[in-house]
mmCIF file of C-alpha atoms in Angstrom:
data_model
loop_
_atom_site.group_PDB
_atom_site.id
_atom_site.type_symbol
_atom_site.label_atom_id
_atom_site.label_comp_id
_atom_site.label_asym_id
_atom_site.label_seq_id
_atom_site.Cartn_x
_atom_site.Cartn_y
_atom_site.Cartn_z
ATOM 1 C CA UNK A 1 58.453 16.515 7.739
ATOM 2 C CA UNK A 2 61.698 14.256 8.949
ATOM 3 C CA UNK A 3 61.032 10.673 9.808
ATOM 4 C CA UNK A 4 63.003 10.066 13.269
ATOM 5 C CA UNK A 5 64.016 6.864 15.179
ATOM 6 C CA UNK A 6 64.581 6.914 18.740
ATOM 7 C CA UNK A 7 65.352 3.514 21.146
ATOM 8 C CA UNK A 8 63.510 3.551 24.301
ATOM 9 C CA UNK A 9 65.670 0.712 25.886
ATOM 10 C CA UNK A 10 64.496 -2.574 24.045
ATOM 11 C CA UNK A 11 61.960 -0.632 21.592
ATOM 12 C CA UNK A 12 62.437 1.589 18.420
ATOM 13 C CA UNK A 13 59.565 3.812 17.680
ATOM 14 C CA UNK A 14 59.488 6.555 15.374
ATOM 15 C CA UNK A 15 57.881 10.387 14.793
ATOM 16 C CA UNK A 16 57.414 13.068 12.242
ATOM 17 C CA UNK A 17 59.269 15.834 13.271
ATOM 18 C CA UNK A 18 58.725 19.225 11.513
ATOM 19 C CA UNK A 19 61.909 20.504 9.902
ATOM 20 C CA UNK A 20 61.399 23.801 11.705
ATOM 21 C CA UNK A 21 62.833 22.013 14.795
ATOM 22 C CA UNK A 22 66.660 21.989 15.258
ATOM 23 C CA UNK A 23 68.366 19.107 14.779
ATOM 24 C CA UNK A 24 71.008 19.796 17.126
ATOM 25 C CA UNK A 25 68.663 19.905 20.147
ATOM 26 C CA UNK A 26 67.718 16.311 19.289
ATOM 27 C CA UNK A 27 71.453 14.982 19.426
ATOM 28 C CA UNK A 28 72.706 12.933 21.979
ATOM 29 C CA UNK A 29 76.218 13.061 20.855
ATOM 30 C CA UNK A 30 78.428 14.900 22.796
ATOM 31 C CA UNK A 31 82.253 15.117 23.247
ATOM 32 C CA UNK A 32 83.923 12.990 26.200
ATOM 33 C CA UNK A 33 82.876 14.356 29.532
ATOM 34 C CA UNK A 34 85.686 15.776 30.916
ATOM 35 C CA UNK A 35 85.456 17.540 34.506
ATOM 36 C CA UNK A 36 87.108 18.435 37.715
ATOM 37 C CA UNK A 37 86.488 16.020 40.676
ATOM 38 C CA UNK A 38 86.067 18.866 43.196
ATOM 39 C CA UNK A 39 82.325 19.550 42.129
ATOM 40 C CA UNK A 40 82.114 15.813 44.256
ATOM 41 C CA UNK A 41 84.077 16.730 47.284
ATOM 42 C CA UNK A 42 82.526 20.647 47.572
ATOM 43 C CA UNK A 43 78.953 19.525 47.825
ATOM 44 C CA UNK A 44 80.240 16.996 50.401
ATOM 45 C CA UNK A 45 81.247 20.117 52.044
ATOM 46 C CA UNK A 46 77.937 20.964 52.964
ATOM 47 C CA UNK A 47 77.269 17.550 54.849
ATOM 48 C CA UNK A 48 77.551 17.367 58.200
ATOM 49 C CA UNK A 49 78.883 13.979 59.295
ATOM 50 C CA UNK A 50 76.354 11.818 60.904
ATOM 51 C CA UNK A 51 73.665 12.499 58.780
ATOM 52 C CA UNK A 52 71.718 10.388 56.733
ATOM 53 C CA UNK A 53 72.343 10.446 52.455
ATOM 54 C CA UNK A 54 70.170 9.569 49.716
ATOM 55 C CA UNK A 55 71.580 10.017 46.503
ATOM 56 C CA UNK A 56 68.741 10.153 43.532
ATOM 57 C CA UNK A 57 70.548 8.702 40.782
ATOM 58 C CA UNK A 58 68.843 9.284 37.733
ATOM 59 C CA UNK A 59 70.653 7.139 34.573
ATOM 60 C CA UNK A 60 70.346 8.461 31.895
ATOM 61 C CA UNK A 61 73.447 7.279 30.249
ATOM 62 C CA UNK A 62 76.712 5.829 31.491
ATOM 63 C CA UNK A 63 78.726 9.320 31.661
ATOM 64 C CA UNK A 64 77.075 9.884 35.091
ATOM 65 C CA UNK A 65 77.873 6.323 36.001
ATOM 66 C CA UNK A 66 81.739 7.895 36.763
ATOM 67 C CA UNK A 67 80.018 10.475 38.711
ATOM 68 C CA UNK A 68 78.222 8.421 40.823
ATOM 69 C CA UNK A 69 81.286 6.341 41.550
ATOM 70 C CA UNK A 70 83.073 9.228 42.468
ATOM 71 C CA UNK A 71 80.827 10.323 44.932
ATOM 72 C CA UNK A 72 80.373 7.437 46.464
ATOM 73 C CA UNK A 73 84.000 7.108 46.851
ATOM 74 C CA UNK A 74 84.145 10.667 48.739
ATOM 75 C CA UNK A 75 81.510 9.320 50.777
ATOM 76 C CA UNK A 76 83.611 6.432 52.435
ATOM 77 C CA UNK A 77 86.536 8.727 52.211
ATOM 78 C CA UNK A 78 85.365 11.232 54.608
ATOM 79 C CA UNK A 79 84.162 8.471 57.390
ATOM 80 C CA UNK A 80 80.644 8.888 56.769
ATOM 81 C CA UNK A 81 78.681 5.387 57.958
ATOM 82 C CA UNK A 82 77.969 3.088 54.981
ATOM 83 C CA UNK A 83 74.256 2.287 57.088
ATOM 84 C CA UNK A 84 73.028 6.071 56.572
ATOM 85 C CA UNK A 85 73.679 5.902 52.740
ATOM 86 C CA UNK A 86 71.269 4.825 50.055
ATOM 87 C CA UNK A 87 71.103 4.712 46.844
ATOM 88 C CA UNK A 88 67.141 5.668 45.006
ATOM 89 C CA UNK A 89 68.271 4.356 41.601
ATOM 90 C CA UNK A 90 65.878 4.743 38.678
ATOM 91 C CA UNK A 91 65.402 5.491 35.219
ATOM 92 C CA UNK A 92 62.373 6.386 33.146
ATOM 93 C CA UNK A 93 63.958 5.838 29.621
ATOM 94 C CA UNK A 94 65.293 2.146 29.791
ATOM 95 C CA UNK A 95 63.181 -0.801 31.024
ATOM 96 C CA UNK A 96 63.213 -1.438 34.971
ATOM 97 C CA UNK A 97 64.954 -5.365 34.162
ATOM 98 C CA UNK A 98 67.719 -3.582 31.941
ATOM 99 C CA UNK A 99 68.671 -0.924 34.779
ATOM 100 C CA UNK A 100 68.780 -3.625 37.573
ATOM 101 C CA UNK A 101 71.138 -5.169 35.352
ATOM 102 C CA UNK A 102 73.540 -2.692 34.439
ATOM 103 C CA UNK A 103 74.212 -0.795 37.365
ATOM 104 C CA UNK A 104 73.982 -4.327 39.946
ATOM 105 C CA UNK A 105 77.418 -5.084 38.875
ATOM 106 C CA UNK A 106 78.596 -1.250 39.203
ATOM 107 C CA UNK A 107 77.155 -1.347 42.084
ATOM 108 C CA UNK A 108 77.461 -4.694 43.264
ATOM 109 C CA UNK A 109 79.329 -4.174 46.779
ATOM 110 C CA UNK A 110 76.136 -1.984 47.775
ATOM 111 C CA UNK A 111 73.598 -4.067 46.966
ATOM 112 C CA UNK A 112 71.739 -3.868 49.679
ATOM 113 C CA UNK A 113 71.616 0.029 49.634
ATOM 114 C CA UNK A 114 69.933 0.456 46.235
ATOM 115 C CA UNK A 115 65.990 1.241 46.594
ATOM 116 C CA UNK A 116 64.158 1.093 43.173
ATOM 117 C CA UNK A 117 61.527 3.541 43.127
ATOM 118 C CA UNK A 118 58.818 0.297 42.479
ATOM 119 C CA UNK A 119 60.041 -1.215 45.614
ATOM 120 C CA UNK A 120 58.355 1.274 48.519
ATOM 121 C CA UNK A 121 56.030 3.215 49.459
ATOM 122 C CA UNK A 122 54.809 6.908 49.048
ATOM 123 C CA UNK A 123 53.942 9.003 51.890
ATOM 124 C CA UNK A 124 52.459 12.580 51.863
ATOM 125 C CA UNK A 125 54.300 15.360 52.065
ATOM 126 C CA UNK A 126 53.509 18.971 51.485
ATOM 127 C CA UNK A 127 50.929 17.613 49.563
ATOM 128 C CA UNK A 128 52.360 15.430 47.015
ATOM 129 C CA UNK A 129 52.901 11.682 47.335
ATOM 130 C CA UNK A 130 57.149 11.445 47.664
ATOM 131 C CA UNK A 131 58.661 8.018 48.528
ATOM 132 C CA UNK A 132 59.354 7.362 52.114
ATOM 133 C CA UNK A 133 63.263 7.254 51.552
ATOM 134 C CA UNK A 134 63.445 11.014 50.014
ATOM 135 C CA UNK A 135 61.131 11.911 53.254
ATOM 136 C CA UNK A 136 63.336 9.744 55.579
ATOM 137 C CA UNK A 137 66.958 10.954 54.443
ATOM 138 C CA UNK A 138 68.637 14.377 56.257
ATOM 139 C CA UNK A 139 70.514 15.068 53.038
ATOM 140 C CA UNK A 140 69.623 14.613 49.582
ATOM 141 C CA UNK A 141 71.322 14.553 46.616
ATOM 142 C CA UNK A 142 70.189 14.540 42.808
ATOM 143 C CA UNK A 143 72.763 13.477 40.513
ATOM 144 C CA UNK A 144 71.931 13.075 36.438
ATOM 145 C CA UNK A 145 72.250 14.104 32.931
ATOM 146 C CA UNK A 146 69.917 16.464 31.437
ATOM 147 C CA UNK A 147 69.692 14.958 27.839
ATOM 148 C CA UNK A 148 67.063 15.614 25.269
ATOM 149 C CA UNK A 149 64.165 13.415 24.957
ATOM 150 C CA UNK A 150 62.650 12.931 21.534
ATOM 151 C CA UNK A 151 58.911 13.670 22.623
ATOM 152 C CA UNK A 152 59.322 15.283 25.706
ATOM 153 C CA UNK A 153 62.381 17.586 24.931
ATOM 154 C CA UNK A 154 64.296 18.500 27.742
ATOM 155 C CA UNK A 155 62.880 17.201 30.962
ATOM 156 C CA UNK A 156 63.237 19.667 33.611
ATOM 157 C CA UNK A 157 64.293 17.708 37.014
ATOM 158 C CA UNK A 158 60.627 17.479 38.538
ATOM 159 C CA UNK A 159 59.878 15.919 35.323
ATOM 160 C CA UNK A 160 62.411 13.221 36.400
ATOM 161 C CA UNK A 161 61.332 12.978 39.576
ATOM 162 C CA UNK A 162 57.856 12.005 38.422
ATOM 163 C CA UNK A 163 58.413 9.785 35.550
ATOM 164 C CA UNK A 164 60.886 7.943 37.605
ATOM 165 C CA UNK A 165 58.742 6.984 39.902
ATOM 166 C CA UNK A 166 59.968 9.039 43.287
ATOM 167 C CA UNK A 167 57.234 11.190 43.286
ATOM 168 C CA UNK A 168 53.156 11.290 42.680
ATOM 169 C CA UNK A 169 52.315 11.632 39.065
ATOM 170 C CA UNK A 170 49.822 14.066 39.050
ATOM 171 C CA UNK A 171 50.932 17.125 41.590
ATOM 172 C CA UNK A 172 53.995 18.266 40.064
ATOM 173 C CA UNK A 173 53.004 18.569 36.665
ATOM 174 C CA UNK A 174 51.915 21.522 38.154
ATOM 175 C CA UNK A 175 55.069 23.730 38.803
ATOM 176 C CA UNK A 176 54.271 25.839 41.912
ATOM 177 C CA UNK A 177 53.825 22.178 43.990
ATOM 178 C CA UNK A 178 57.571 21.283 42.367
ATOM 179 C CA UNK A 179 58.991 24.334 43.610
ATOM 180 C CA UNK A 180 57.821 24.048 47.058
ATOM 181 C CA UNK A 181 59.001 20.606 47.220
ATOM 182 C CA UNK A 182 62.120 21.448 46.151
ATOM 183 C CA UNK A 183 62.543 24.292 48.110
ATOM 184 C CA UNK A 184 60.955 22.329 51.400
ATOM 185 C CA UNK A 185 63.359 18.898 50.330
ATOM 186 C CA UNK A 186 66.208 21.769 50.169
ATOM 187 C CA UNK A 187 67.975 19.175 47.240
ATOM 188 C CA UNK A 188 71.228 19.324 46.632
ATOM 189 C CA UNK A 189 72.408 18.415 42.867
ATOM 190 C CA UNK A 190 75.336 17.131 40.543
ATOM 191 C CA UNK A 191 74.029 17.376 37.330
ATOM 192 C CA UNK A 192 75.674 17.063 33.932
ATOM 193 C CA UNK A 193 74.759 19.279 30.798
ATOM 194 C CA UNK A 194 76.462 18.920 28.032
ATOM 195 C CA UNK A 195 79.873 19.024 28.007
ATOM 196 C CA UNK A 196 80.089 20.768 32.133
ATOM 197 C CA UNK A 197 79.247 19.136 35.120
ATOM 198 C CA UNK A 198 77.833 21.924 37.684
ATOM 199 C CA UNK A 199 76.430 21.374 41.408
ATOM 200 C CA UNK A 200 74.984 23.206 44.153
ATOM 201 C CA UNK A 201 71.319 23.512 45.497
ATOM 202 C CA UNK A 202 68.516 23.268 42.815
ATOM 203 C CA UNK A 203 67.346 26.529 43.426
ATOM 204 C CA UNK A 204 67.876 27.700 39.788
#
């Protein structure tokens, strides 16, 4: 058995990992993110102007943070209305205090766009508890990092979802409710794994 450490924003805690288990998958060290800004603007394509945006930003580390800038950017670029954006900002693997702080200054000049997933309620929908500004937004747009987690290896985006906050905590443990949601939220995606950046509807 290996003896690993792993930081869950202001706390170290460790596990015994067998050696069976591959290292690799357990590394968060991968090369500079390099990637082609059209993946922004082509899944802008698919939004109609006038319609309302909520863009799930998961951070996970700060390689999305470029992402999220960048589609922002194509947002006020292409005329859309600054009052039908907002931005669900969460994280489950650094302390709420720590994320508020890091991204209000990337974020700073829309402040008053951010919802925290803490900060409203839940309302029913297709039978799982979803917060109101998912429900309330025309468009919807996931943006993240997949990265491996040291006890829960790699979270699929439901997973996200739920330990973020955004969704009930019980229903979609159960994958046929997190496929219907999807399916029903018809979410749109910009998601980083390892070194490629890919988007598109989350139907995969």
């Amino acid at each position: 058995m290996t003896e690993y450490w792993f930081k869950y924003g202001v706390t170290e805690v460790f596990l015994d990992i067998s050696d069976e288990v591959r290292v690799e998958k357990l590394s968060t060290l991968y090369p500079s993110l390099r990637y082609d800004y059209s993946v922004v603007s082509k899944i802008l394509d698919e939004v109609a102007e006038g319609k309302s945006i909520a863009i799930i930003f998961d951070y996970a580390s700060n390689r999305e943070v470029g992402l999220l800038k960048s589609l922002i950017a194509e947002v006020e670029a292409r005329g859309f209305e600054k009052n039908k954006l907002k931005l669900l900002t969460s994280s489950w693997r650094i302390n709420s205090k720590i994320l508020e702080e890091e991204l209000g200054e990337v974020l700073k000049h829309y402040r008053g766009y951010i919802v925290y997933p803490w900060s409203e309620d839940k309302i029913e929908y297709s039978g799982v508890m979803v917060s109101r500004s998912i429900i309330d937004s025309q468009v919807r747009i996931y943006l993240s990092s997949i990265l491996p987690h040291g006890v829960l290896g790699y979270p699929s985006i439901g997973d996200s979802l739920r330990l973020s906050g955004w969704v009930g905590n019980g229903l979609l443990k159960d994958n046929d409710y997190w496929l219907k949601l999807r399916d029903e939220l018809n979410l749109m995606g910009i998601c980083i794994v390892g070194d490629s950046v890919y988007s598109g509807y989350l139907y995969e």
